[in-house]
Coordinates of C-alpha atoms and ligand atoms in Angstrom, one line a residue:
Chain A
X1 CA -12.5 7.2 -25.7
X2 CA -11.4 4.0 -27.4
X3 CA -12.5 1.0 -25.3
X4 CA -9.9 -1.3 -24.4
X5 CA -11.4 -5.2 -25.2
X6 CA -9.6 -8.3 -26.0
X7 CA -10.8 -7.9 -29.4
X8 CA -9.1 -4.8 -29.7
X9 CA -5.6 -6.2 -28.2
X10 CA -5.9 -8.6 -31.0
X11 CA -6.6 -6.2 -33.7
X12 CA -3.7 -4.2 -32.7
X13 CA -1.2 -7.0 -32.7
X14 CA -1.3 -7.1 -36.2
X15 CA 0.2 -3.4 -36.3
X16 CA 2.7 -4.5 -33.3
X17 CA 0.7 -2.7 -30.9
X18 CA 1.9 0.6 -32.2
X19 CA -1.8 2.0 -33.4
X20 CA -3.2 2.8 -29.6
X21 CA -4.6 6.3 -29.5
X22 CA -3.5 9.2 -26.9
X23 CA -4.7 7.8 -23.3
X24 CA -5.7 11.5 -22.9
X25 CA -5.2 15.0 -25.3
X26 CA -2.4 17.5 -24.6
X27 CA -4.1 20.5 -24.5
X28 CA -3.4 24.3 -23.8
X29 CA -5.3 25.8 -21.1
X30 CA -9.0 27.9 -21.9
X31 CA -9.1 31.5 -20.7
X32 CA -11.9 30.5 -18.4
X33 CA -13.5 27.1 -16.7
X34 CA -16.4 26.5 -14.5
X35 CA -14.2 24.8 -12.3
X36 CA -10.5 24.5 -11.6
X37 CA -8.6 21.3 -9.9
X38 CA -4.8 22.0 -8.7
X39 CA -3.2 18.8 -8.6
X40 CA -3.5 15.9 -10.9
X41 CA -2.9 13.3 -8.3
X42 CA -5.6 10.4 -7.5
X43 CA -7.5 12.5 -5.6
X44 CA -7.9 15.5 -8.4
X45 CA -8.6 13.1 -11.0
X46 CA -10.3 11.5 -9.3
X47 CA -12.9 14.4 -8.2
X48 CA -12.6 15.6 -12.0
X49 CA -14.1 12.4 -13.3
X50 CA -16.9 12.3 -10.8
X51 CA -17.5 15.9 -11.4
X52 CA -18.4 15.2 -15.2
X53 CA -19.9 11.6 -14.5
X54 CA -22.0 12.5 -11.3
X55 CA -23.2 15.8 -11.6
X56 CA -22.5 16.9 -15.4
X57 CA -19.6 19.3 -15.0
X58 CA -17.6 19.0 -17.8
X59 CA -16.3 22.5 -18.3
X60 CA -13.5 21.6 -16.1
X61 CA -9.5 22.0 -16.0
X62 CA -7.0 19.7 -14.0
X63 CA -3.9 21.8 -13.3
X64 CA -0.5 19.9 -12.8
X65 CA 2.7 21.8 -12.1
X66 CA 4.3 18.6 -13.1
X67 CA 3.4 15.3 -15.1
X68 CA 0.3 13.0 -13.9
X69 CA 1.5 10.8 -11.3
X70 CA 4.3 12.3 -10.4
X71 CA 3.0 13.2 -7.0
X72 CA 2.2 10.6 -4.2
X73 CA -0.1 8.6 -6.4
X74 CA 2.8 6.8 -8.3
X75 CA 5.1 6.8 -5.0
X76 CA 2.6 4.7 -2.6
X77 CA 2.9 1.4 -1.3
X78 CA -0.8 0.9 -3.0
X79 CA -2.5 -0.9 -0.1
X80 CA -6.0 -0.8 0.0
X81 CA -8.3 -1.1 3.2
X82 CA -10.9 0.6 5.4
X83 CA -10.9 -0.9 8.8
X84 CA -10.7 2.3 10.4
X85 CA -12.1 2.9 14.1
X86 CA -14.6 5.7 14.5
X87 CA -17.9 6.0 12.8
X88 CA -17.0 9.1 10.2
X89 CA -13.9 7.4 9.3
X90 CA -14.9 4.1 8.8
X91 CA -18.3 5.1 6.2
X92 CA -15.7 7.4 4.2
X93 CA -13.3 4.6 3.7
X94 CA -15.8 1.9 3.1
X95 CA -18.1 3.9 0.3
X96 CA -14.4 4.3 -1.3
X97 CA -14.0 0.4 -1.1
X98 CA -16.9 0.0 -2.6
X99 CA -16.0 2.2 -5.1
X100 CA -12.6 0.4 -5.8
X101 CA -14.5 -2.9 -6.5
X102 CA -16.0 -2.1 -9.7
X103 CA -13.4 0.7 -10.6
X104 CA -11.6 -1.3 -13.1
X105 CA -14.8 -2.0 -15.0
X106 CA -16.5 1.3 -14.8
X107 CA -13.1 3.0 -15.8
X108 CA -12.2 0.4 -18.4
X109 CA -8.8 0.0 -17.6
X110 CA -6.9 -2.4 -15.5
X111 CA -6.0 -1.2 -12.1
X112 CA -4.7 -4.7 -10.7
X113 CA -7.1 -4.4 -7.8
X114 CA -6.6 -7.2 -5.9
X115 CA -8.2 -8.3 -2.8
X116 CA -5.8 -10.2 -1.1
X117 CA -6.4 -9.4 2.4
X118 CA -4.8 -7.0 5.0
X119 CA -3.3 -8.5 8.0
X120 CA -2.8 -6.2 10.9
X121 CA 0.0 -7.7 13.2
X122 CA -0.3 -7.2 17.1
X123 CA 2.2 -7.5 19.3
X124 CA 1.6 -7.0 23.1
X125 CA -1.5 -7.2 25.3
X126 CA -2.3 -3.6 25.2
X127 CA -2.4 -3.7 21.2
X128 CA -4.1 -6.8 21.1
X129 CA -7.1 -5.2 23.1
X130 CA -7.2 -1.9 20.6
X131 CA -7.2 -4.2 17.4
X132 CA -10.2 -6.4 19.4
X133 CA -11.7 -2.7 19.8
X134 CA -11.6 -1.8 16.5
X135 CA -12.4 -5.4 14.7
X136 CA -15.5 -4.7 16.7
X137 CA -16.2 -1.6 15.8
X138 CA -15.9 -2.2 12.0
X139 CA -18.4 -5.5 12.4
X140 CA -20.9 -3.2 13.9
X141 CA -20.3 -0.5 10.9
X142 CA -20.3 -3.5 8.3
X143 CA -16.8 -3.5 7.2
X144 CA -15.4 -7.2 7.3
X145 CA -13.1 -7.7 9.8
X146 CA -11.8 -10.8 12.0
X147 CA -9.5 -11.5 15.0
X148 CA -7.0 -14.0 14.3
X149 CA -4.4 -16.0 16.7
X150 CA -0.7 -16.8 16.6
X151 CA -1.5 -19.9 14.4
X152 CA -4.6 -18.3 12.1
X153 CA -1.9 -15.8 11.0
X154 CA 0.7 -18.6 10.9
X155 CA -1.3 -19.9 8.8
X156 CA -2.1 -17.6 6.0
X157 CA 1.6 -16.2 6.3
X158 CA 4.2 -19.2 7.0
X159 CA 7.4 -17.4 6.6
X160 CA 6.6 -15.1 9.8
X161 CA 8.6 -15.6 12.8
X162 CA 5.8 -16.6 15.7
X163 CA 8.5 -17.6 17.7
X164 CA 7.8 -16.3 21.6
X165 CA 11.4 -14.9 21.6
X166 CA 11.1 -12.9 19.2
X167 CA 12.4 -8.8 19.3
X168 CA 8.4 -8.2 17.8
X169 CA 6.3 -11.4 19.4
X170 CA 3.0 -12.4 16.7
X171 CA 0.4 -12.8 19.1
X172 CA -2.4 -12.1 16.7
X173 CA -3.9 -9.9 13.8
X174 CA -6.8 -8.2 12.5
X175 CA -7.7 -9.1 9.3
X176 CA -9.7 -7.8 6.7
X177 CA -10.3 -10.5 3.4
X178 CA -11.4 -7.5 0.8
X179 CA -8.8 -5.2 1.5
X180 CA -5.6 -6.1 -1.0
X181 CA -3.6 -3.4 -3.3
X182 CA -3.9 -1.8 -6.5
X183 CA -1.8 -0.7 -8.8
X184 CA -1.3 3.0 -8.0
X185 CA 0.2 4.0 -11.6
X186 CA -2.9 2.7 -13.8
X187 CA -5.4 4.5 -11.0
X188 CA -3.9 7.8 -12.1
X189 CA -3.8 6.9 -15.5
X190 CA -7.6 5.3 -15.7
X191 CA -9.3 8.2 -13.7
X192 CA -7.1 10.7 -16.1
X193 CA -8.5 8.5 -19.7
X194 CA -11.8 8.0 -18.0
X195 CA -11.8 12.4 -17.4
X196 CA -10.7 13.4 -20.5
X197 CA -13.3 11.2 -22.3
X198 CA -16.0 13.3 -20.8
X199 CA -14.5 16.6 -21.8
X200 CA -12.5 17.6 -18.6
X201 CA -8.6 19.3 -19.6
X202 CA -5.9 18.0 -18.3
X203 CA -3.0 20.4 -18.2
X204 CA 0.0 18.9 -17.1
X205 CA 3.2 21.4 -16.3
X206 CA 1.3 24.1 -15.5
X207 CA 2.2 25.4 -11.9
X208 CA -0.3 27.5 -9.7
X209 CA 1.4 30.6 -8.4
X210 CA -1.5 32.3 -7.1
X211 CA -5.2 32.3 -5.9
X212 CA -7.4 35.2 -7.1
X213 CA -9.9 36.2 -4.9
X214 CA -12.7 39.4 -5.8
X215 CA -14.9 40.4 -2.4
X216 CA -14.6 36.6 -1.2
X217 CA -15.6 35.4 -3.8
X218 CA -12.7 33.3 -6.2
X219 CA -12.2 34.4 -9.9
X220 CA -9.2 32.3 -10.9
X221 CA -5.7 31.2 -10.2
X222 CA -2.0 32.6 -11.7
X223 CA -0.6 30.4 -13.3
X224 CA 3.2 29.5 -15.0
X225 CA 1.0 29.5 -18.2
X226 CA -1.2 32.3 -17.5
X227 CA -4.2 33.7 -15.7
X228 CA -7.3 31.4 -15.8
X229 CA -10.5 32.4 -14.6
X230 CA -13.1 30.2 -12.3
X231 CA -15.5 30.8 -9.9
X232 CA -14.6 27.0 -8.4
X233 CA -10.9 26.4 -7.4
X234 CA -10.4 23.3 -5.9
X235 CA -7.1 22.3 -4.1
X236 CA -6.0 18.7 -4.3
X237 CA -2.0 18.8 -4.2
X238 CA -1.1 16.6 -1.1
X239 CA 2.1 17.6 0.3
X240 CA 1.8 21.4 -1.6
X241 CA -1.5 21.9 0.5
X242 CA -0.2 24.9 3.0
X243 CA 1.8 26.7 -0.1
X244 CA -1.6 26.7 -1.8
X245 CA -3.1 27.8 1.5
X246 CA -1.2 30.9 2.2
X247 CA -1.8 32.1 -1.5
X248 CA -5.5 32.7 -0.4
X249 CA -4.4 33.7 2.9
X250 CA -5.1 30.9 5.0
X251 CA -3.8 28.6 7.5
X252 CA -4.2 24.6 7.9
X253 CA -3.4 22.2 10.6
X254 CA -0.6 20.3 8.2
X255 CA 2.7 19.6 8.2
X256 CA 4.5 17.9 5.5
X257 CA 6.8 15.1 5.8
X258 CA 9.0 12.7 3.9
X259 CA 7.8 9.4 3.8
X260 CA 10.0 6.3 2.4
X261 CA 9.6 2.6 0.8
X262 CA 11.5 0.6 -0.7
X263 CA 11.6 -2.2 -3.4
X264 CA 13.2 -5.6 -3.2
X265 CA 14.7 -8.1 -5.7
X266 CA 11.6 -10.3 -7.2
X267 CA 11.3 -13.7 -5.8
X268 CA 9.1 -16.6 -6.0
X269 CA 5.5 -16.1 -4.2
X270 CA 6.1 -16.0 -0.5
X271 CA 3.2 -13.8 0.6
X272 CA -0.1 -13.7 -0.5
X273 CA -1.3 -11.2 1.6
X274 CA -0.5 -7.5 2.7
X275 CA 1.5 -7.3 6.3
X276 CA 1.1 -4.5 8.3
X277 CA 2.4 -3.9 11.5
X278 CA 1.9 -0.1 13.5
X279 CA 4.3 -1.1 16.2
X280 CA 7.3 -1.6 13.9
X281 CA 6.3 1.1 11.8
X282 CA 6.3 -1.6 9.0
X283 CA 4.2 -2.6 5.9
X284 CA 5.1 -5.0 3.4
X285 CA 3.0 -6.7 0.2
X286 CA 4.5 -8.3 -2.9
X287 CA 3.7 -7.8 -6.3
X288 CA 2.8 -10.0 -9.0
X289 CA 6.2 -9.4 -10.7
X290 CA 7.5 -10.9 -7.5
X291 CA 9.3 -7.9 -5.8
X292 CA 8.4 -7.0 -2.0
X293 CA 7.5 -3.7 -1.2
X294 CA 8.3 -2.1 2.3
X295 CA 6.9 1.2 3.4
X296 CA 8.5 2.7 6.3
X297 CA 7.1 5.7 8.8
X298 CA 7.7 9.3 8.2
X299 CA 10.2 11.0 8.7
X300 CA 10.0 13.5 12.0
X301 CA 11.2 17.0 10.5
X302 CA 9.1 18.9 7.9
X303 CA 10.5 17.8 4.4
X304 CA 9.3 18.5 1.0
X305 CA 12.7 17.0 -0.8
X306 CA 11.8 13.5 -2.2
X307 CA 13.8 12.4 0.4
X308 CA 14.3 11.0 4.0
X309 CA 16.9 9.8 6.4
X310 CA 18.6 6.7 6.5
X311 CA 18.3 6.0 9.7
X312 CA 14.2 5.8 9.2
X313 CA 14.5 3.2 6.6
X314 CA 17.4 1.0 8.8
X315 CA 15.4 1.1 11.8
X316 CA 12.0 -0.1 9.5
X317 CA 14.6 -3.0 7.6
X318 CA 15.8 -4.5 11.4
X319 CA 12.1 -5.0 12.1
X320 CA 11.1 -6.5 9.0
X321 CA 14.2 -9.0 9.2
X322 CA 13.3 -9.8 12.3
X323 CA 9.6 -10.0 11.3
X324 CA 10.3 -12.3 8.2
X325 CA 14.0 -13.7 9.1
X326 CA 13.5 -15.1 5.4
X327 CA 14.0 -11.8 3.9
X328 CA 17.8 -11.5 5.6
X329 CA 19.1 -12.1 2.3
X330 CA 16.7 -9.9 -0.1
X331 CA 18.6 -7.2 -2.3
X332 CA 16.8 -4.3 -2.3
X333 CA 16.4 -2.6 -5.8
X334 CA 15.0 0.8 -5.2
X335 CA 14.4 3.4 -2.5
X336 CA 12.5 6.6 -2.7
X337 CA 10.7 8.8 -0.8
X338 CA 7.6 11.4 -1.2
X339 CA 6.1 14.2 0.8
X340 CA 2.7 13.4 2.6
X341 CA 0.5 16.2 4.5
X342 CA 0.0 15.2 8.4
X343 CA -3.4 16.3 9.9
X344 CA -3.3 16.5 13.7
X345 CA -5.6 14.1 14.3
X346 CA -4.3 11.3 11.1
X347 CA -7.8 12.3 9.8
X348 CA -8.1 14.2 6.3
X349 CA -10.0 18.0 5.2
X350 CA -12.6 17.7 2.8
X351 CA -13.9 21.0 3.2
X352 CA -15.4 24.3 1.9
X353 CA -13.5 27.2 3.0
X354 CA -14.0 31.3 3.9
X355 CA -13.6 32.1 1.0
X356 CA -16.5 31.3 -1.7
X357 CA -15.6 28.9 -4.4
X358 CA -12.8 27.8 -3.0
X359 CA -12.3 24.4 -1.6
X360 CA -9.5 22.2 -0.1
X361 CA -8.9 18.4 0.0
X362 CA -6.2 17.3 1.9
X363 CA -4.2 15.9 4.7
X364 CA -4.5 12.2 3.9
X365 CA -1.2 12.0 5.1
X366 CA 0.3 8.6 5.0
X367 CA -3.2 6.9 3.8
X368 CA -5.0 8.4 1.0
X369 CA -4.2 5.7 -1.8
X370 CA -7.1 4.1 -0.5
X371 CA -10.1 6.4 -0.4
X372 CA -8.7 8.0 -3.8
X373 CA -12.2 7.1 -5.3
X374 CA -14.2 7.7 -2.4
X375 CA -12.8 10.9 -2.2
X376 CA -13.2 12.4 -5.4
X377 CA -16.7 11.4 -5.3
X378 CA -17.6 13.1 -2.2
X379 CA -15.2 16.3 -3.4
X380 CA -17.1 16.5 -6.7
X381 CA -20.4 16.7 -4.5
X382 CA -19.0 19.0 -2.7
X383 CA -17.6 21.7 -5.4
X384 CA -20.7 20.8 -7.4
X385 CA -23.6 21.6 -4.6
X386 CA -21.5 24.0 -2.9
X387 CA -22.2 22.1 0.3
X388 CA -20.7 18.7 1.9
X389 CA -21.9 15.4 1.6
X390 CA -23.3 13.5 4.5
X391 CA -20.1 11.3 4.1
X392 CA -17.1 14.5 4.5
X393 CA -19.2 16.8 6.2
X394 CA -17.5 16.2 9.6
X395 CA -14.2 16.3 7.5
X396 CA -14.5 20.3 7.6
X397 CA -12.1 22.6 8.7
X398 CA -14.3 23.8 11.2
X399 CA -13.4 20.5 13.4
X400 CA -10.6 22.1 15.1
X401 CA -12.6 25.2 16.0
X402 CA -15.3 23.2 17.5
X403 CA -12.9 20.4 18.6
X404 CA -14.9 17.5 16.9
X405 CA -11.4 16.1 16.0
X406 CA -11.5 12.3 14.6
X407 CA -8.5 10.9 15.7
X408 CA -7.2 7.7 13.5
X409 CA -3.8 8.2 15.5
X410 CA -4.6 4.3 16.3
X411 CA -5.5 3.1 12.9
X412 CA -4.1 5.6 10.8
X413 CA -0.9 7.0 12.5
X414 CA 1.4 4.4 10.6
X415 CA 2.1 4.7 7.1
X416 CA 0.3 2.6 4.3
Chain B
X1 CA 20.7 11.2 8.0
X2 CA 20.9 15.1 9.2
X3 CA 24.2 16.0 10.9
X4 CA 22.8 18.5 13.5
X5 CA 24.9 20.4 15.4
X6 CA 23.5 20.8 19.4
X7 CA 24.2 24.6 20.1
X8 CA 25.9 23.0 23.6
X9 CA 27.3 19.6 22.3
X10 CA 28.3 20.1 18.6
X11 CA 27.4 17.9 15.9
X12 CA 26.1 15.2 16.4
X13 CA 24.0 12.1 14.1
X14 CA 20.0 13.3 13.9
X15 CA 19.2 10.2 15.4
X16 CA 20.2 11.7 18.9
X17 CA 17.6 13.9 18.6
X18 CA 14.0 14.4 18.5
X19 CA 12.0 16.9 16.5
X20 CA 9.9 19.8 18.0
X21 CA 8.1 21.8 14.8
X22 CA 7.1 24.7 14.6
X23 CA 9.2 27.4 16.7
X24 CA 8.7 30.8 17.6
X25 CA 4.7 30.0 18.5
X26 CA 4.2 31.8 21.6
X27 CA 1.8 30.3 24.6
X28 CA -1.3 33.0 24.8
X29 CA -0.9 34.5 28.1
X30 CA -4.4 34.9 29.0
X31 CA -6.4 31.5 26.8
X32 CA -9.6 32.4 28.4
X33 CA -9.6 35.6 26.5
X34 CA -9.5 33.8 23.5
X35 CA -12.0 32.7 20.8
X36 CA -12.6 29.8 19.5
X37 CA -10.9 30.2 16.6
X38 CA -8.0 32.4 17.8
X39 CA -7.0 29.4 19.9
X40 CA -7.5 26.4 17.0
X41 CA -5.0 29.0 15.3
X42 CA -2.4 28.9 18.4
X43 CA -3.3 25.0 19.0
X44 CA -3.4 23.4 15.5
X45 CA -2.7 26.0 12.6
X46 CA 1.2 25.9 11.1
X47 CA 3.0 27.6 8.2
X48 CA 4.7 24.4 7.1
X49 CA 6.8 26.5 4.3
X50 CA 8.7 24.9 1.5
X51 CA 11.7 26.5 1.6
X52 CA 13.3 28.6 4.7
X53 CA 12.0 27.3 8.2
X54 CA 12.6 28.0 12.1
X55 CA 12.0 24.8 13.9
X56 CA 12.5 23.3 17.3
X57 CA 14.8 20.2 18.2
X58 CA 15.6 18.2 21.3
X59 CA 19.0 16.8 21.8
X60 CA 16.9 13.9 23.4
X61 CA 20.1 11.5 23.7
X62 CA 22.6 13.8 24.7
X63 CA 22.3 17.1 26.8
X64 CA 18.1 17.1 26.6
X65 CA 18.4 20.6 25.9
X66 CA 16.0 22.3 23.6
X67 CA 16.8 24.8 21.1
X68 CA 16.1 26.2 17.5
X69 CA 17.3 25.9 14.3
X70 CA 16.9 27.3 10.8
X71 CA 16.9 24.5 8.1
X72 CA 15.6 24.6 4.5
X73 CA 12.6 21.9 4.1
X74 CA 13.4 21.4 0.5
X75 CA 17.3 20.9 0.5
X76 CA 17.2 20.0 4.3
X77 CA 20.5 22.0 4.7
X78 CA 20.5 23.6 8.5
X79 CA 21.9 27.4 8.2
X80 CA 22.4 28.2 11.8
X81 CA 21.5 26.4 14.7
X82 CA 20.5 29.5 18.3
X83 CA 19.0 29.0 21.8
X84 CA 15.4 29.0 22.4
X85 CA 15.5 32.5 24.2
X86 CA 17.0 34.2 21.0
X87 CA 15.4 35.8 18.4
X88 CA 14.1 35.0 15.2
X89 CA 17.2 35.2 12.8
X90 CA 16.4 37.4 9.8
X91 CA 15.6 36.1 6.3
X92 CA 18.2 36.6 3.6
X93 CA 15.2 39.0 1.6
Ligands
FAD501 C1 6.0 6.2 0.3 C2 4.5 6.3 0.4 C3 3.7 5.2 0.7 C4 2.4 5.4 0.8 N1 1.6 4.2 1.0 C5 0.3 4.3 1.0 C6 -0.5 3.1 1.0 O1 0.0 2.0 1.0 N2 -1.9 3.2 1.1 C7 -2.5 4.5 1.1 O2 -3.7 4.5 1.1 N3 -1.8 5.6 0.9 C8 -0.4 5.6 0.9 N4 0.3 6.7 0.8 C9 -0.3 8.0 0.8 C10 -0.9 8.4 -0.5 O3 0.0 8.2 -1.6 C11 -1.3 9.9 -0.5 O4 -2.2 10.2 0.6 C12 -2.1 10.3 -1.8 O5 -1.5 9.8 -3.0 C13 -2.3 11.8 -1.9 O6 -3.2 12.2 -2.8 P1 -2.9 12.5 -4.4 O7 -2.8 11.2 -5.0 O8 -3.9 13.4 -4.9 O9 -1.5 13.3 -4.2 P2 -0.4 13.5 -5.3 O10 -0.2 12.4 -6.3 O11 0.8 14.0 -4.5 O12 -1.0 14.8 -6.1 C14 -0.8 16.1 -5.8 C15 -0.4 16.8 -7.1 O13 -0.5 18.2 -6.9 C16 0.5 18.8 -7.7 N5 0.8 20.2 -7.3 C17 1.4 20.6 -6.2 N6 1.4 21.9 -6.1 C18 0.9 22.4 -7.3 C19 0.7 23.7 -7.9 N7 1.0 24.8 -7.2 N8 0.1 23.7 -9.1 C20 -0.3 22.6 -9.7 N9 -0.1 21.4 -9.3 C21 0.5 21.3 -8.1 C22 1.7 17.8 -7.5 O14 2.7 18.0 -8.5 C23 1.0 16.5 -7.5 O15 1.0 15.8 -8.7 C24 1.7 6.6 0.7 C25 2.5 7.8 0.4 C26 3.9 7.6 0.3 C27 4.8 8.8 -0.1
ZN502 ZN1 23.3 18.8 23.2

């Protein structure tokens, strides 16, 4: 891998930038791996670059059916955070903060990860108390977190309407200083450079058609380039999860929905940090270039088209207006949607399965931008040892046998 | 925004209605007989298939009547909409 430096910025600019290497190889696919990753989104590249950098396994492929990025990774509203409520939840999604704050270095590349604070709005009594509950409960975990009034937030974020009359009253918000954004193209791109310099294969339009499976034990996977032996298949493709369930004959607690945001017209700084608000289903930051980015909720129906219903993204614009009356005006440039895997309990599966060698990641639903890291590191432990970390062992499957569900409804259940 | 069409009222705007999942999962009649695992397979387990689906809707803001329909979950395009006491309709395979 060629390090990226100043110096070398410098150097290049006298061949007008053109002499940068390949940020990873194109490669054709080896009859046989040790393991096999479907789906290069954060969380597969992720798990492939701790494979190689935490326990040695190099001899690894990262199947994509499509291009790197193209999944949810490079469709997020990138916010960062890990103020969760319950125990499991909140060690999970802080060891991936910590992760995220010396990811840009360790990866050599710039992901733009930038603190700048999460503020989560209240606004009624019965919210404030939950968002006291939790503030507390991530103090007592370690995870920075504070209680602000009417005029803290007021403070930090002038342009929001405060005003008693308003449809959404501010009467407070949690807030927590480290949590920020990052940008949620280079993460894909970093993990993918930082991979590939350790030997892993990324193999980018190469679909997964099928699972093979020998006396319980995996062997390999079809694919639309082939058959590919492993005795480790790994499953990290989001929204795709229960299509690549049902090829090993198995059945998951997700549904996948369409989930939307939108992009405004840059403007001046307005907002320096991100705005979140559960009860309006509504989340907005703004990016250095200046634009304002909105995420909405899901979608209700099951949807895996790229795209959702108007109505969804009106109902999320008349509470942001309301919310920030200065962004009446705002032209809005661009509007997409992706497909995000719903667990019943807003919680995700980082689990082993039935069958041997094959493993499943998923159902980080609206939220799994953030714990990208975190969860490829505990994944990689996981495929490597055959056996779950400390950190995603109550993340199994098993949970909804045993009914040790870990329900984020409160924390997680709005998008971001 | 989908243009469902109520098997009662006609077609109405999606935003009259609210979304069931899943259809066709049948109650166990007797849960105590159950295992563990046979009832976190009624409770929680789904097919979620891109592609052809049978789901459930609830005219919520017109005639509150439930019924089923059978929509594709990649082109969102609704093929026929039936009553919750008819059967499955057959795939085009
Ligand atoms: C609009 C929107 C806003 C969001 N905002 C936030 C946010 O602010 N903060 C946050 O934390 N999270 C957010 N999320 C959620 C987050 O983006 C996802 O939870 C996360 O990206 C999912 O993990 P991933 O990156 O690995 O998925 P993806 O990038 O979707 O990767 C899965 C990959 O698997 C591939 N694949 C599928 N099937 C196959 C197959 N058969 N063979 C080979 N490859 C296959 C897909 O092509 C895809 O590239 C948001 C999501 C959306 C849609
Ligand atoms: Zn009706």
């Amino acid at each position: 891998m060629k390090k990226y430096s100043l110096y070398g910025l410098i150097r290049n600019s006298f061949n007008h930038q053109e002499n940068w290497p390949r940020v990873w190889r194109s490669l054709q696919p080896k009859v046989e791996y040790d393991v096999i990753i479907v789906g290069a989104g954060g969380h597969g590249l992720a798990t492939a670059y701790y494979l190689a950098k935490e326990h040695g396994v190099t001899n690894v492929a990262v199947l994509e059916k499509g291009y790197v990025g193209g999944g949810s990774v490079g469709r997020n509203t990138t916010i960062v955070r890990s103020n969760y409520l319950w125990d499991e939840t909140s060690y999970l999604y802080e060891m991936s903060m910590k992760l995220w704050e010396g990811l840009s270095q360790e990866l050599n590349f710039n992901l733009m990860f930038s603190q700048r604070g999460v503020l989560n709005l209240f606004h009624n009594e019965q919210e404030k108390r939950d968002t006291a509950r939790r503030v507390n409960s991530n103090r007592l975990n370690g995870i920075d977190a504070e209680l602000l009034n009417t005029e803290q937030v007021k403070k930090l974020v002038p342009i929001l309407n405060t005003s008693p009359d308003a449809r959404y009253p501010v009467l407070g918000a949690s807030l927590q200083r480290r949590g920020g954004t990052a940008r949620h193209d280079a993460v894909a791109w970093g993990f993918a450079r930082a991979a590939d310099a350790r030997g892993v294969d990324i193999i980018q339009n190469c679909e997964v058609t099928g699972i093979r499976i020998e006396g319980g034990q995996v062997t390999g996977v079809d694919t639309t380039r082939g058959i590919i032996k492993a005795r480790k298949v790994a499953v990290a493709v989001a929204a795709d999860t229960s299509t690549l369930a049902s090829m090993a004959g198995l059945r998951l607690p997700i549904d996948t929905h369409p989930l939307q945001a939108l992009v405004s017209e840059p403007i001046k700084p307005v907002m320096h940090t991100v705005v979140m608000s559960n009860a309006v289903h509504a989340y907005v930051s703004q990016t250095d270039k200046g634009e304002l980015i909105i995420g909405a909720g899901i979608d209700h129906y099951n949807g895996f088209g790229m795209r959702g219903s108007y109505s969804i993204i009106e109902g999320t614009m008349e509470a942001v207006v309301d919310v920030f009356p200065i962004f009446s005006r705002l032209r809005l440039l661009r509007h997409w949607a992706g497909s995000v895997d719903i667990c019943p309990d807003a919680s995700p599966i980082i689990s082993k399965t039935h069958v041997k060698g094959l493993y499943f990641n998923c159902g980080w639903g609206t939220g799994g931008f953030k714990a990208t890291p975190g969860s490829g590191w505990v994944y990689a432990y996981t495929i490597a040892r055959d056996q779950p970390h400390p950190l995603n062992e109550p993340f199994s499957i098993e949970r909804f046998t045993t009914g040790y569900l870990i329900d984020e409804h409160g924390a997680a259940a709005v998008a971001h | 925004m989908l243009l469902i069409s109520c098997p009662w009222c006609g077609p109405r705007e999606e935003s009259e209605f609210s979304y069931g999942g899943e259809a066709h999962i049948v109650r166990p009649k007797d849960p105590d007989a159950l295992s563990d695992l046979e009832w976190a397979d009624y409770l929680f387990m789904r097919n979620n298939p891109s592609g052809r689906y049978l789901e459930r809707w609830l005219h919520a803001a017109g005639c509150r009547r439930w019924f089923n329909a059978e929509r594709d979950t990649v082109s969102y395009k609704i093929k026929s909409v039936y009553k919750i006491s008819d059967p499955a309709p057959r795939g085009d395979e």
